[in-house]
Amino acid sequence: MYIGKFKISVWVVFAMCLIKCSLEFDPADNRLINCGSSTNVSVGGRVFLGDSSLNSSVVLSTSPKIPANTSSNSIPSSYPSDLYKTAQIFSGNSNYTFSVSKHGRHWIRLHFFPFAYQNNNMSHASFSVSVQDFILLRNFRTDIPVVKEYSLNVTSDKLVLYITPSPGSFAFLNALELVSVPDELIPHSVKTVESTGSYENLVHQALQTVFRVNMGNAAVNPQNDTLSRHWVPDGSFLNTPNLVQFVSKVQAVNYSEGGPTREIAPPSVYGTASKLNSENDPTLNVNITWNFNVDPGFRYLVRFHFCDIVSKSLGQMMFNVYINSWYASKHLDLSNQTSNKLATPYYLDVVMKETHSSSLTVSVGTATDATSYPNAMLNGLEIMKISNVKGFLDVDPASLKSGAKIKTGLIVGISVGVVFIIMIFALAFFLVIRRRKRTHSNANGNKLDGASEYGYRFSLAAIRKATDNFNESLIIGVGGFGKVFKGVLDDNREVAIKRGNPDSQQGINEFQTEIEMLSHFRHRHLVALIGYCDEQSEMILLYEYMENGTLKSHLYGSDNPILSWKKRLEICIGSARGLYYLHTGSAKPIIHRDVKSANILLDENLMAKVADFGLSKTGPDLDHTHVSTAVKGSFGYLDPEYLIRQQLTEKSDVYSFGVVLYEVLCGRPVIDPSLPREMVNLVEWATKQQKKGGLEKIIDPNLAGQMKPESLRKFLETAEKCLAECGLDRPTMGEVLWNLENALQLQEDEASSQDSDDVSLRTDEGRPLQSLSSTRQYSMGSAGDIVDISMNTVFSQMRNGTMR
Ligand SMILES: *[C@@H]1O[C@H](CO)[C@@H](O)[C@H](O)[C@H]1NC(C)=O
Ligand SMILES: *[C@@H]1O[C@H](CO)[C@@H](O)[C@H](O)[C@H]1NC(C)=O
Ligand SMILES: *[C@@H]1O[C@H](CO)[C@@H](O)[C@H](O)[C@H]1NC(C)=O
Ligand SMILES: *[C@@H]1O[C@H](CO)[C@@H](O)[C@H](O)[C@H]1NC(C)=O
Ligand SMILES: *[C@@H]1O[C@H](CO)[C@@H](O)[C@H](O)[C@H]1NC(C)=O
Ligand SMILES: *[C@@H]1O[C@H](CO)[C@@H](O)[C@H](O)[C@H]1NC(C)=O
Ligand SMILES: *[C@@H]1O[C@H](CO)[C@@H](O)[C@H](O)[C@H]1NC(C)=O
Ligand SMILES: *[C@@H]1O[C@H](CO)[C@@H](O)[C@H](O)[C@H]1NC(C)=O
Ligand SMILES: *[C@@H]1O[C@H](CO)[C@@H](O)[C@H](O)[C@H]1NC(C)=O
Ligand SMILES: *[C@@H]1O[C@H](CO)[C@@H](O)[C@H](O)[C@H]1NC(C)=O
């Protein structure tokens, strides 16, 4: 008897182990952090370690560390209250560095449960979060509890999560997870709704789970999911609840070999469904539709989970599946998909293209020409947002507000502009016809030559050496294109090294554009290209290093010393010169397309140079009026006319430059969501104040008492003209330059009459003048500005043998 019992219990243990082993996924990386706390908290069997118990595998860099806590009774019992009772507050740029033990797909979950601690009301916090090349959150704020879940393919041994408070604000985090997930969770290639085509690039994208829904109107708790997911009931998303029958048969679910595993979705999901209630009507022809709010402008991976837990025989579940009005699957035959087995899970992935709509609807509906009884069902649904070409997963809330503005502008613009447009069309048509033959014959002559002719090629080894193997601590900036490192070449020359993200097609185009542009255009006020590297499909550009960083960082949001009014004028003049040269320096004007204070760099003498030509385009021929092109550029700086008509002229740069002038004058961001509503958009607010005569309200208080009224008047007049609604009313870059030089002269006149009559030979600091306006008044684009320093340095490089 005893022996028998023993045997039985051994078998039970063994069997239980088998079940457990097959049930549970054991993540290689499982870092759960209870932020701002000194205690460990267990939530559903998962232990979140207090910050202070972290070992070297997770390092938090922030200063000062501000752990926050709240009283116990403010958190509803439906939340893991011990976890959410504490938070870490970040007052400056901070980061978590994780050691990663296994590359591949990981989830990052960010838990936010805002509460007020001392003077910090977390409902008012505003911040951005980025990781690898992805921007997860932009100027994010929340006054309700949320958990954000992202997945990405981690491809290095260290993963750094950056937390960046918006200017003047702070950031917070209650809990943080970095967890390995099975690689097969996200496939390499997924079919798209548009066509028979497929979306191939998924492994390189970051995804955000925006909805995870269990049909059958039953929630599934993390405890009932091997990957600790939370599935919400579908009832509140249903458009047509009276057509629907909720069914539940969890025990029936039979995972089959080769089909989805429990990690794809647990039995609690496959075992419940929302099904068409068609029992009394064999002629029923309807859809069941669920409606979801999403951010427009992104692609979404939509995953449908099916499991026929209702049919008694094969071939009875045949229906159509739609996303919006697109077919996700036509005549889906569930028994066919599950190799003729009932109650067997199956899932369907479809990538939904970008739309302008903020609603995404999912439907299952009867296929009228199907032979079976009308039926349709769905067991579970996941909607995942796919990062865009810039690596963004989030829209800046500020851009949404201004976006609405543009729409009304658009309507007004259209009604006013129709006559005008017709005239332009007629004219353009006439000109095109007239010129067609001629253009055809010399089109190639006007095209820019390829990069190979002009670039200076560096080996990857030389670049690795210069950047200490892309040491993250040398990063001086991150942009849409990739990361920028500070590097030191063998000849001790400091360079800025921009390393493109190899995955984006956009990147390749921008890479080539930038090499072409910068090889052709050398100018004292354009950042010089020193070389490039395209070894091993890298896209790396080397520029002269600009000691003082961006103009933006000297205007606000940093500890840089305050720029005087005169210095600001000189910087504006320098950048205007660079742009003027771009517009006029060659037979065909070059349009920069991304003029902003972050693209104006300052060297060690605070001399301005225009940078970042990735978006540049050759402008119109004289006879054509514009270049028509997809809207690109930076929000807040975009020419409204360009937004509406998508027609690009030099005047679009003039508009953006006008925005920069206001930024320089006011010393604040172009879009600042932390300000009261009417002040959020700098241009709107400044124009309004200027009209009302409330100028003193907008000017950077740091400039108080420095400005000569005439100089300020000239400057304002110039800025205002740059922002004219209609491009034709805006000045040319040359006129802008002339006026700014004039403003500087007006500023200096009195000063000079007081202490010297030779303005042009002295500076504030007694340093020799750096090519700045006062030495060469009105000598726009003079030959002396076009320099060729980099050619010489490149040759010295060649002698040093750094290059291939
Ligand atoms: C939390 O857990 C870690 C790892 O298990 C342990 O080293 C640490 O002592 C725990 N901290 C506390 C306060 O219990
Ligand atoms: C750090 O702690 C985690 C979780 O307790 C553990 O898995 C990991 O092995 C530890 N790493 C080191 C380097 O001690
Ligand atoms: C993390 O932040 C600290 C400052 O808080 C900074 O010194 C460090 O360079 C950052 N690490 C990385 C990898 O950016
Ligand atoms: C909350 O923080 C205060 C200090 O601000 C500390 O005295 C108290 O012990 C903390 N409470 C908990 C539960 O951590
Ligand atoms: C924090 O801010 C939110 C939103 O503005 C407000 O509703 C709440 O009352 C504030 N809490 C405290 C303690 O000030
Ligand atoms: C992650 O990226 C690497 C390199 O691009 C690729 O080889 C691998 O298959 C990817 N893994 C997953 C799970 O996507
Ligand atoms: C699951 O399917 C297998 C064959 O695919 C079958 O042998 C087994 O009986 C099924 N189990 C249940 C519980 O239906
Ligand atoms: C969830 O798991 C609990 C036990 O952990 C179980 O009792 C319950 O039936 C499960 N719920 C579903 C819907 O599977
Ligand atoms: C179901 O939805 C699709 C897509 O929106 C639509 O084309 C179709 O006509 C709908 N069917 C019925 C019966 O409403
Ligand atoms: C599903 O249907 C297709 C064509 O209708 C057929 O070729 C295929 O063999 C079927 N698969 C199964 C598992 O029945």
Coordinates of C-alpha atoms in Angstrom, one line a residue, residues 54 115 221 373 485 673 790:
L54 CA 18.8 46.6 -7.3
F115 CA -0.3 61.4 -6.9
N221 CA -6.1 38.7 -15.1
Y373 CA -25.4 28.8 -41.9
F485 CA 28.5 60.9 -31.1
P673 CA 2.4 72.4 -23.7
S790 CA 37.6 70.5 -44.9

